[in-house]
Tab-separated table of C-alpha atoms in Angstrom:
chain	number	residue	atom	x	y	z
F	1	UNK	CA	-35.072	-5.735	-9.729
F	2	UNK	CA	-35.463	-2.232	-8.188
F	3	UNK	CA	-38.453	-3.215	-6.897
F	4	UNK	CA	-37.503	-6.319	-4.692
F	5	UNK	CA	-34.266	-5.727	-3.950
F	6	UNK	CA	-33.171	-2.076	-2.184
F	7	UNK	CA	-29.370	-2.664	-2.797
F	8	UNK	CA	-29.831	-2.864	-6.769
F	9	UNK	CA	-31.205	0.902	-5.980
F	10	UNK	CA	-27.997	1.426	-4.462
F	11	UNK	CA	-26.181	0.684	-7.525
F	12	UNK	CA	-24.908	3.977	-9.803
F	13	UNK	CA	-25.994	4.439	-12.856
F	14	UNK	CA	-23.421	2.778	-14.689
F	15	UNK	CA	-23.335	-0.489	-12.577
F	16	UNK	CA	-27.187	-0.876	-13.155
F	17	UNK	CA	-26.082	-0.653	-17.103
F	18	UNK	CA	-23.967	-3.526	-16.890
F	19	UNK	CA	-26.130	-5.653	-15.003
F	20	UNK	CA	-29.172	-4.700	-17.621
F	21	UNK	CA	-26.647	-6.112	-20.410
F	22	UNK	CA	-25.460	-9.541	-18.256
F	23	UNK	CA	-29.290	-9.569	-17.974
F	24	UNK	CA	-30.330	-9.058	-21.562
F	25	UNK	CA	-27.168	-11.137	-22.520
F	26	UNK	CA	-28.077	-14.065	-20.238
F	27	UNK	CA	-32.047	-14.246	-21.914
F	28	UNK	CA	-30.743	-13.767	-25.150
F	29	UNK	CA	-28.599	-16.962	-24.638
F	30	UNK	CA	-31.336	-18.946	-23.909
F	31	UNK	CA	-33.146	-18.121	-26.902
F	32	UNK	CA	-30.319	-18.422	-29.212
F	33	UNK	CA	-29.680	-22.460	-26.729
F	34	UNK	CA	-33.088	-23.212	-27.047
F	35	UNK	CA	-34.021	-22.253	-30.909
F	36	UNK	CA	-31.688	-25.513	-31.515
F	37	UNK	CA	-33.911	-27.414	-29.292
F	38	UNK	CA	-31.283	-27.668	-26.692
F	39	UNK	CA	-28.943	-29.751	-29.136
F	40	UNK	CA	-25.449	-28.223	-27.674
F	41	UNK	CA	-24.107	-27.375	-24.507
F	42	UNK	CA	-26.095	-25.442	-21.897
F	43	UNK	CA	-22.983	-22.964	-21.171
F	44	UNK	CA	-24.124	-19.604	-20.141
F	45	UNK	CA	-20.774	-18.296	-19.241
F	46	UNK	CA	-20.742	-15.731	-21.980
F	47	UNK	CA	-23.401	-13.714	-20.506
F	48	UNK	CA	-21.026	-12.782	-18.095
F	49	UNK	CA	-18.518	-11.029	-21.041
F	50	UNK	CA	-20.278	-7.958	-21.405
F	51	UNK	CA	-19.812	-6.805	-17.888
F	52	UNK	CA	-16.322	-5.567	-16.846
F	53	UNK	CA	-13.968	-7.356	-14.107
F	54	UNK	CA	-14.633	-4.388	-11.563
F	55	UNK	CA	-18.594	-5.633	-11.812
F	56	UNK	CA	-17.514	-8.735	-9.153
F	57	UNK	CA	-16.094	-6.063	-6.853
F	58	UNK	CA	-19.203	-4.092	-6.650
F	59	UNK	CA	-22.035	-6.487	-7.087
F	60	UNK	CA	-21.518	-9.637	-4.714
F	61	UNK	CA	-21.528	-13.464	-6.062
F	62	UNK	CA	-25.138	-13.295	-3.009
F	63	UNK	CA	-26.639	-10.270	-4.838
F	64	UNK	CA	-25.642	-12.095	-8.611
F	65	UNK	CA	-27.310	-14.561	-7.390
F	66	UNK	CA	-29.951	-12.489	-6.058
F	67	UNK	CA	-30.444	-10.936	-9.614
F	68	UNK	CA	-30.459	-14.465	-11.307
F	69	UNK	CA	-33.381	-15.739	-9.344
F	70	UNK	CA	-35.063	-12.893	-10.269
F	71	UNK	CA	-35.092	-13.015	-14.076
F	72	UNK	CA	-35.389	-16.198	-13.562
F	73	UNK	CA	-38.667	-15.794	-12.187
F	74	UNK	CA	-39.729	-13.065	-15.005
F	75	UNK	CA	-39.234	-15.629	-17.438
F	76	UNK	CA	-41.327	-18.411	-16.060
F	77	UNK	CA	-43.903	-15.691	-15.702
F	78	UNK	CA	-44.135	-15.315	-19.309
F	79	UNK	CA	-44.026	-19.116	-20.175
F	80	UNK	CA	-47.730	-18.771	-19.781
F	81	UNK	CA	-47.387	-16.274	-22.916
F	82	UNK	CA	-44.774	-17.439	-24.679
F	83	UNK	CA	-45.248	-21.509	-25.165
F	84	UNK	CA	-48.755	-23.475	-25.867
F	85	UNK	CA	-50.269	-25.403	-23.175
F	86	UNK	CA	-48.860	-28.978	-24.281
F	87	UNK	CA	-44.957	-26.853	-24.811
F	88	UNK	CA	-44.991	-25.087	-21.433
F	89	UNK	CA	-43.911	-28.106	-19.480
F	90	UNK	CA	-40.684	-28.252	-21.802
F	91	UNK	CA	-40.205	-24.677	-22.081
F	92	UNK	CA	-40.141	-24.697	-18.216
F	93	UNK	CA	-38.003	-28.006	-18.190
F	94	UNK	CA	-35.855	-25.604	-20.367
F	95	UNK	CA	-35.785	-22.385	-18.194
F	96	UNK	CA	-34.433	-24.609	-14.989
F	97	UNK	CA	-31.735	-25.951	-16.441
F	98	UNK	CA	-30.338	-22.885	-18.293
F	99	UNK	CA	-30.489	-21.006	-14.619
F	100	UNK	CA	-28.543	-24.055	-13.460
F	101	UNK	CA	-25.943	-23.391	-16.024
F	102	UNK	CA	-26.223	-19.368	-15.193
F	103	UNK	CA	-25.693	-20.416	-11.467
F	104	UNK	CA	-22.506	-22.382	-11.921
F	105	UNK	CA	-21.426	-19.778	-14.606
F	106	UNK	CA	-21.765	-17.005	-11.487
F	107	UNK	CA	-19.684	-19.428	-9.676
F	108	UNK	CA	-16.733	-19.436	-12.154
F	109	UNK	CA	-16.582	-15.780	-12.522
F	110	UNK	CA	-17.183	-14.937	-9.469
F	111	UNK	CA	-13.737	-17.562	-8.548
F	112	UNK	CA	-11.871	-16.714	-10.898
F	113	UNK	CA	-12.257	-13.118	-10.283
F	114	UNK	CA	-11.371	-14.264	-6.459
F	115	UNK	CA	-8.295	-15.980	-7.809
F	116	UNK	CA	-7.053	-12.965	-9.655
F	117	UNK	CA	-7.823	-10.365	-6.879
F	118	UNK	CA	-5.856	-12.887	-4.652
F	119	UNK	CA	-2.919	-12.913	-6.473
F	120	UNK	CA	-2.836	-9.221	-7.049
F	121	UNK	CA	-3.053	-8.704	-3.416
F	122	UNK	CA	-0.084	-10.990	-2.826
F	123	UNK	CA	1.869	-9.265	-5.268
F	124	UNK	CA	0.994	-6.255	-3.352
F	125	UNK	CA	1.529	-7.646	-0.098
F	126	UNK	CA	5.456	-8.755	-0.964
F	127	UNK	CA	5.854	-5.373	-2.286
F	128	UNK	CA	4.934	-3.485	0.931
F	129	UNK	CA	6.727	-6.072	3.071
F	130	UNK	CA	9.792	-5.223	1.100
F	131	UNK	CA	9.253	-1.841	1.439
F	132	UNK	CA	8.693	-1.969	5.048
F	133	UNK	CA	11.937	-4.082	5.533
F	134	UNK	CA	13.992	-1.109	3.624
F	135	UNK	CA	11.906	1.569	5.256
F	136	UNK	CA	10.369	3.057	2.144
F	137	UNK	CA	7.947	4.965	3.605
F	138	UNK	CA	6.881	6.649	-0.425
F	139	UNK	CA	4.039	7.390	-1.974
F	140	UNK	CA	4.293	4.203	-3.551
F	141	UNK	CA	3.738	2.672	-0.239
F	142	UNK	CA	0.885	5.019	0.450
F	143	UNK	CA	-0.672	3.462	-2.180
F	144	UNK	CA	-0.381	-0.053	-1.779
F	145	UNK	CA	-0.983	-0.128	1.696
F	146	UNK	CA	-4.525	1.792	0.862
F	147	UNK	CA	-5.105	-0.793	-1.677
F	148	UNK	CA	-4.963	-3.755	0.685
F	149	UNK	CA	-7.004	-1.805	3.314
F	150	UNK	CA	-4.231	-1.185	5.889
F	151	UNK	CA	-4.494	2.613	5.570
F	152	UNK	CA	-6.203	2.533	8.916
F	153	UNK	CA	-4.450	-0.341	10.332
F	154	UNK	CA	-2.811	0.637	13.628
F	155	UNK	CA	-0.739	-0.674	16.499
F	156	UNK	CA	1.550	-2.984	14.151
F	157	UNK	CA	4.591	-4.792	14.854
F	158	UNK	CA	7.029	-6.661	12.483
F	159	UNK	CA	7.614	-10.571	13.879
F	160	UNK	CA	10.338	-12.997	12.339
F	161	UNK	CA	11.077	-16.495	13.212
F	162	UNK	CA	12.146	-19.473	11.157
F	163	UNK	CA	10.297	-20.362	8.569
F	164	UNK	CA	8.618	-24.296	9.155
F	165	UNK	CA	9.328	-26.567	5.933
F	166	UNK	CA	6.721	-26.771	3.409
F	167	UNK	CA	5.055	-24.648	0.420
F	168	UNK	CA	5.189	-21.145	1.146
F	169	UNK	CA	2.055	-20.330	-0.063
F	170	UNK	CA	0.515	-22.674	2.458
F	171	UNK	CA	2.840	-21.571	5.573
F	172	UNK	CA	1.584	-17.567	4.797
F	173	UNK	CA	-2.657	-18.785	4.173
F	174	UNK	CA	-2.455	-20.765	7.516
F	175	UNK	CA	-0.936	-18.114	9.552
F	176	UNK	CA	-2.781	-15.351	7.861
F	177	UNK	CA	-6.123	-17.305	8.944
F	178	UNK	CA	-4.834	-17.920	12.319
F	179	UNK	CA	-4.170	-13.482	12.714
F	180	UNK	CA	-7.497	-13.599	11.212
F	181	UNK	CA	-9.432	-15.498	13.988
F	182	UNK	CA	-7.149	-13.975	16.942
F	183	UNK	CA	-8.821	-10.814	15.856
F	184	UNK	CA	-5.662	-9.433	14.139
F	185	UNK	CA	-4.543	-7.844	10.791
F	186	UNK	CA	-1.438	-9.404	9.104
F	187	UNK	CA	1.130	-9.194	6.291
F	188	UNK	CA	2.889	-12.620	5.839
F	189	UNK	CA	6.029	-13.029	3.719
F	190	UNK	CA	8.509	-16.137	3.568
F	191	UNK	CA	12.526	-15.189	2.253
F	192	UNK	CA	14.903	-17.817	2.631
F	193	UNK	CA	14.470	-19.896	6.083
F	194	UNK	CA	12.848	-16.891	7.387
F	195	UNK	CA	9.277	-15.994	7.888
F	196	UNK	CA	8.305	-12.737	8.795
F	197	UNK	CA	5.182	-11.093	9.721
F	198	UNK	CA	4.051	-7.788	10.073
F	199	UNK	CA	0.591	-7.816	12.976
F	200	UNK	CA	-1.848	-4.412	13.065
F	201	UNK	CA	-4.207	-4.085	16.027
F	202	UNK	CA	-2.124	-5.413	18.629
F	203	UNK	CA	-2.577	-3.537	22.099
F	204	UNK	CA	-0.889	-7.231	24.244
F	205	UNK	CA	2.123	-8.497	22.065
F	206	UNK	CA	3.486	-11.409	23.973
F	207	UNK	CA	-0.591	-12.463	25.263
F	208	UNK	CA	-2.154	-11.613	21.395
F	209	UNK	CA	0.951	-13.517	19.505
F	210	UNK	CA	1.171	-16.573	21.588
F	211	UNK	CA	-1.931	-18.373	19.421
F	212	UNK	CA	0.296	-17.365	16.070
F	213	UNK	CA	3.658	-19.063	17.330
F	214	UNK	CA	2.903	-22.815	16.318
F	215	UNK	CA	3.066	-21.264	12.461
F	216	UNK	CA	6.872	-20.757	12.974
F	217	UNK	CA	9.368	-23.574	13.126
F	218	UNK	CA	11.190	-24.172	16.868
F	219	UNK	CA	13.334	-21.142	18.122
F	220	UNK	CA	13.026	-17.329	19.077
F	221	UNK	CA	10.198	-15.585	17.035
F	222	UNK	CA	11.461	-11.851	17.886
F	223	UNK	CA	9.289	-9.121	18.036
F	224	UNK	CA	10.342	-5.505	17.018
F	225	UNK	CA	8.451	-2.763	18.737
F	226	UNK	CA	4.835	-1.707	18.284
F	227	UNK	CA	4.705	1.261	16.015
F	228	UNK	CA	1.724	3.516	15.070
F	229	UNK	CA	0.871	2.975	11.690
F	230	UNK	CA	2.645	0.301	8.699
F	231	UNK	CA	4.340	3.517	7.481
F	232	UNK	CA	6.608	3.410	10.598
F	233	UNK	CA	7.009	-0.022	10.652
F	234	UNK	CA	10.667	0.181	9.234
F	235	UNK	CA	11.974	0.819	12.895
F	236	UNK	CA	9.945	-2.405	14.188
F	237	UNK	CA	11.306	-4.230	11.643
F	238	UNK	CA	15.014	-3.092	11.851
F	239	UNK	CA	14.454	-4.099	15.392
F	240	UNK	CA	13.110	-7.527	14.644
F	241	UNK	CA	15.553	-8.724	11.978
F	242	UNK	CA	18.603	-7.074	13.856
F	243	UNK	CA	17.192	-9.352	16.871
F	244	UNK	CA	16.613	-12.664	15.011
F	245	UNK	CA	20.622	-12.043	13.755
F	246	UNK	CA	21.639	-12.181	17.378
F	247	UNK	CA	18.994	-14.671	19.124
F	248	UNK	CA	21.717	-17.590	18.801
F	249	UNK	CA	23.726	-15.639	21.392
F	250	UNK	CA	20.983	-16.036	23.851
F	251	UNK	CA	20.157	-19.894	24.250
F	252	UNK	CA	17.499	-19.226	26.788
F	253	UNK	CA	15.874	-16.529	24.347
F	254	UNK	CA	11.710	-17.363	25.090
F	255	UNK	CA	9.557	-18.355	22.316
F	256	UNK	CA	8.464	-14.766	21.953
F	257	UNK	CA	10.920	-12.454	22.326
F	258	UNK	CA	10.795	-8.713	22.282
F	259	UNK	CA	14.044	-7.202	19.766
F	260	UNK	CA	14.941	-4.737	23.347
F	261	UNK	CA	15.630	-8.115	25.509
F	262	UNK	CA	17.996	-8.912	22.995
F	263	UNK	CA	20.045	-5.250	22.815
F	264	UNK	CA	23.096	-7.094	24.354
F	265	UNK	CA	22.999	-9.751	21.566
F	266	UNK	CA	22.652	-7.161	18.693
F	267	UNK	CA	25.259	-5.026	19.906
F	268	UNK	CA	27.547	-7.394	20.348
F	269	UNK	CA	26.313	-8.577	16.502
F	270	UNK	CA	26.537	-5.213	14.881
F	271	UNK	CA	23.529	-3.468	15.759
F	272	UNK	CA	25.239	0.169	16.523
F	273	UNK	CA	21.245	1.468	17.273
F	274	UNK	CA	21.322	-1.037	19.765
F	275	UNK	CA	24.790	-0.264	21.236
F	276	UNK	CA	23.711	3.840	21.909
F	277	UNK	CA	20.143	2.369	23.110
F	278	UNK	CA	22.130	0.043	25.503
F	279	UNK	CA	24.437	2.289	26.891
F	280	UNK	CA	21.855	5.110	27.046
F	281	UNK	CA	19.593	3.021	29.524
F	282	UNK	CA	22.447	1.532	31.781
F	283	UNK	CA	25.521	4.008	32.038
F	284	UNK	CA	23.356	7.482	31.181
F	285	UNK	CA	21.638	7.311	34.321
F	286	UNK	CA	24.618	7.025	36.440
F	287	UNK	CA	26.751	9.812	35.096
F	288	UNK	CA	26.402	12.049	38.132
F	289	UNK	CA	25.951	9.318	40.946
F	290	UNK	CA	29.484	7.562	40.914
F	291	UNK	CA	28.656	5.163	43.880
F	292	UNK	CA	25.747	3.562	42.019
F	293	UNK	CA	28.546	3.008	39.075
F	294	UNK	CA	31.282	1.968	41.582
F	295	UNK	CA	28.692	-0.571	43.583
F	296	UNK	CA	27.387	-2.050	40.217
F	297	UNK	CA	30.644	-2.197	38.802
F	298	UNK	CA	31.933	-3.865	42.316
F	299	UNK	CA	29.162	-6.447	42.315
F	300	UNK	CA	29.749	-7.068	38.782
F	301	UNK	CA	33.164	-8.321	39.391
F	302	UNK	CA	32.029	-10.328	42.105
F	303	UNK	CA	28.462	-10.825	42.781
F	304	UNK	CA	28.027	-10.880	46.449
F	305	UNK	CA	26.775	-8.546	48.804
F	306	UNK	CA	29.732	-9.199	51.571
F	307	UNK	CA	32.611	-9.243	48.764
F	308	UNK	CA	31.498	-5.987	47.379
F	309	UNK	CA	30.991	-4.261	50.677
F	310	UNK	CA	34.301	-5.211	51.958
F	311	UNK	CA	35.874	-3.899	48.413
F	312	UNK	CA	34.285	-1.251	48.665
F	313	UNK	CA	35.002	-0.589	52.357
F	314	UNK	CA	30.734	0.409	53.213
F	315	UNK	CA	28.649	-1.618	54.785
F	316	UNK	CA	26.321	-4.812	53.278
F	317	UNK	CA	23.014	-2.755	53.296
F	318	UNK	CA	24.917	0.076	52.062
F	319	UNK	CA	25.692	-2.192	48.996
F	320	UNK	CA	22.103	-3.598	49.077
F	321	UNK	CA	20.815	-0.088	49.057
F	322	UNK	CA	22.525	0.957	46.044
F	323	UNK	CA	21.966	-1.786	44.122
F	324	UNK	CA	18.282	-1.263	44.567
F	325	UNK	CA	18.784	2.114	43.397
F	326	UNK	CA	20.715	1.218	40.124
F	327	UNK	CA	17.665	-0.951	39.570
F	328	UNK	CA	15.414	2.473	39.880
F	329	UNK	CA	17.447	4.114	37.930
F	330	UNK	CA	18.744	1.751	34.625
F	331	UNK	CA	15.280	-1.036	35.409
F	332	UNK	CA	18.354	-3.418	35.691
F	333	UNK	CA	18.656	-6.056	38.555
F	334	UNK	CA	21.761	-7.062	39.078
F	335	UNK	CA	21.265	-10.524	41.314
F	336	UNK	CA	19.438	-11.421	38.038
F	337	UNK	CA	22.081	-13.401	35.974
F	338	UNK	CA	20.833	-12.254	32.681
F	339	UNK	CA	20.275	-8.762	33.539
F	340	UNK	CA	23.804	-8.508	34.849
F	341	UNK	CA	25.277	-9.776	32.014
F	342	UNK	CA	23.282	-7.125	29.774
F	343	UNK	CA	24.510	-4.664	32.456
F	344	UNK	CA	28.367	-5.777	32.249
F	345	UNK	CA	27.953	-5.639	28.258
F	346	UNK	CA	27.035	-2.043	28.232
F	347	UNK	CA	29.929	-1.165	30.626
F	348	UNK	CA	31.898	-2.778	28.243
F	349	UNK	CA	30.584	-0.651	25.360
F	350	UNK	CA	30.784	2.635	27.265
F	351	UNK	CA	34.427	1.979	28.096
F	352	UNK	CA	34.985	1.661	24.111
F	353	UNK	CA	33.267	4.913	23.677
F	354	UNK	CA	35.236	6.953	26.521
F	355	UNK	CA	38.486	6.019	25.077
C-alpha cells in the first residue's frame, strides 16, 4: 500500500493502524467464508467494525476503494501458492466475489456514515440559524459554525420569504444545491410558513440571489444587509425578519427586496431601529438648512412645482433647485411617489419625537 499509493503515506500513524486491521479483518473473513466452502452468505461488512466512525472522514470511500483493489490483488498473487493447479480456478472464482461483497460493504459504510454526518450537520445547521436569529454570537456559536466550515465564510446576508408547500427537508436540499451551483455558501432553515436563508460570499445581492428566488413561494423575499462574518449576522437578520413583518404594507415590494427599502413599512410596524434609521437619513440632514425642510415639506403637501412656489412665495426653479438639493442631501426624490411617501413618513415620525 505505501508503495503504490503516496496518500496512504500521508496517513498518521494511527490511521495506517486501523486500515492494517480492516485489512487483516477483511482476509481473515474470507478464510473463515471460504473454509465452509462458501456455504453462507458472502457478507464482508464486519471487516469494517474494527475501524472507528472518524476512519470515513479521513480515508475517502475512492482511496477505500483504492486499498481494496490492492489486497485484492496481493491475494490473487498468492493463489499461485496457496491452492493446487486444478483448485486455483475456484479459489480465484472465490477471491472475486468476496471483493464484490467488500465493495458493496465500502458502499454501506461509507453511506451510512454520509447519512449520519448529514444529519449531524443539520442539527447543527438549525442550531446556528437559531442562534443567528437571537443574535447569540457565544462560544457555542464559535463552535458550530467552525464545525460546518463557515469559520471563514464571509460577505453573508440573512434572506426570508415564504416558505413553498411541500417537505421541508426537500425545500432546504433544493435550495441549498441551487446556492451551491451559483457559487454561494448557505444555511437553509424552514419555521412555520417561513423560509429563511442565511448566503456567505455574496459581493452582488439582488444580481447573485435572483437564480435562488424560484425556491421561495410568490411574494417579497427580503434581504437584510450584508454583514462581515455569520457572527454578525444577527443585525442582517433583525433586518430581514423585521422587513418580511412589514412587506404587506408595500404591495409593489419587488421580488427581492433589500430590509432598508422597506424602513417606512417597519417603522410604521414596530421596528423602532428602523424609525431612528429613517429619521436619521431624511430629517438629520436638514436640521440647519430650513428651506430644504420648508420646500420638501411644501411639495409634500402638494406635489407640484407651481403650487409650491406660489406657497412658498419663490420662484419655480427656486423650488426645483431645492428639491434637487434635498435629494443630495437625504438620496430622496421627491417626484418619485414611493420615495415621497417614505419621505412624508419620516416627517411624521420626527414630529412624534419633537413633541
Amino acid at each position: 500500500m505505501e508503495s503504490e499509493h503516496s496518500w496512504y503515506r500521508e496517513l498518521s500513524a494511527e490511521e495506517r493502524s486501523w486500515v492494517g486491521m480492516v485489512a487483516q479483518a477483511g482476509i481473515g473473513g474470507f478464510i473463515d467464508w471460504y473454509r465452509t466452502n462458501g456455504a453462507g452468505p458472502a457478507s464482508a461488512i464486519d471487516m469494517f467494525d474494527p475501524a472507528p466512525a472518524e476512519l470515513a472522514r479521513s480515508i475517502s470511500l475512492r482511496h477505500t476503494l483504492d486499498l481494496i483493489r490492492t489486497s485484492v490483488a496481493v491475494v490473487e498473487d498468492q493463489v499461485p501458492a496457496l491452492a493446487d493447479a486444478a483448485d486455483r480456478i475456484e479459489l480465484r472464482e472465490a477471491v472475486l466475489i468476496y471483493s464484490r461483497e467488500i465493495a458493496f460493504a465500502a458502499a454501506t459504510v461509507y453511506a451510512q456514515a454520509a447519512e449520519a454526518r448529514g444529519a449531524w450537520d443539520a442539527r447543527l445547521e438549525a442550531h446556528v440559524i437559531d442562534a443567528v436569529l437571537r443574535a447569540e454570537a457565544d462560544e457555542a456559536l464559535r463552535s458550530r459554525v467552525a464545525a460546518l466550515g463557515w469559520d471563514e465564510v464571509h460577505d453573508v446576508l440573512v434572506a426570508v420569504g415564504r416558505a413553498p408547500s411541500g417537505v421541508h427537508s426537500a425545500i432546504v436540499d433544493s435550495l441549498r444545491r441551487e446556492a451551491r451551483r451559483a457559487g454561494l455558501e448557505s444555511l437553509v432553515s424552514v419555521q412555520g410558513r417561513t423560509l429563511i436563508a442565511i448566503i456567505g460570499g455574496v459581493t452582488d445581492p439582488i444580481k447573485q440571489l435572483q437564480a435562488l428566488t424560484e425556491h421561495w413561494a410568490p411574494g417579497p423575499i427580503v434581504l437584510g444587509p450584508t454583514v462581515p462574518h455569520v457572527f454578525a449576522a444577527g443585525r442582517s437578520a433583525r433586518a430581514a425578519l423585521s422587513g418580511y413583518g412589514a412587506a404587506p404594507a408595500w404591495p409593489d415590494a419587488p421580488r427581492l427586496c433589500p430590509a432598508d427599502e422597506l424602513l417606512a413599512e417597519r417603522a410604521l410596524h414596530g421596528d423602532n431601529h428602523a424609525r431612528r434609521t429613517l429619521v436619521d437619513r431624511v430629517v438629520r440632514p436638514l436640521r440647519d438648512r430650513d428651506a430644504l425642510r420648508e420646500t420638501a415639506l411644501g411639495f409634500l403637501a402638494q406635489p407640484s412645482l407651481e403650487a409650491t412656489a406660489r406657497a412658498l412665495f419663490v420662484h419655480a426653479n427656486t423650488v426645483r433647485y431645492r428639491l434637487g438639493q434635498f435629494a443630495e442631501a437625504t438620496g430622496y426624490d421627491l417626484t418619485d411617489v414611493r420615495e415621497a411617501f417614505v419621505v412624508r413618513i419620516a416627517f411624521a415620525f420626527a414630529a412624534w419625537d419633537e413633541r
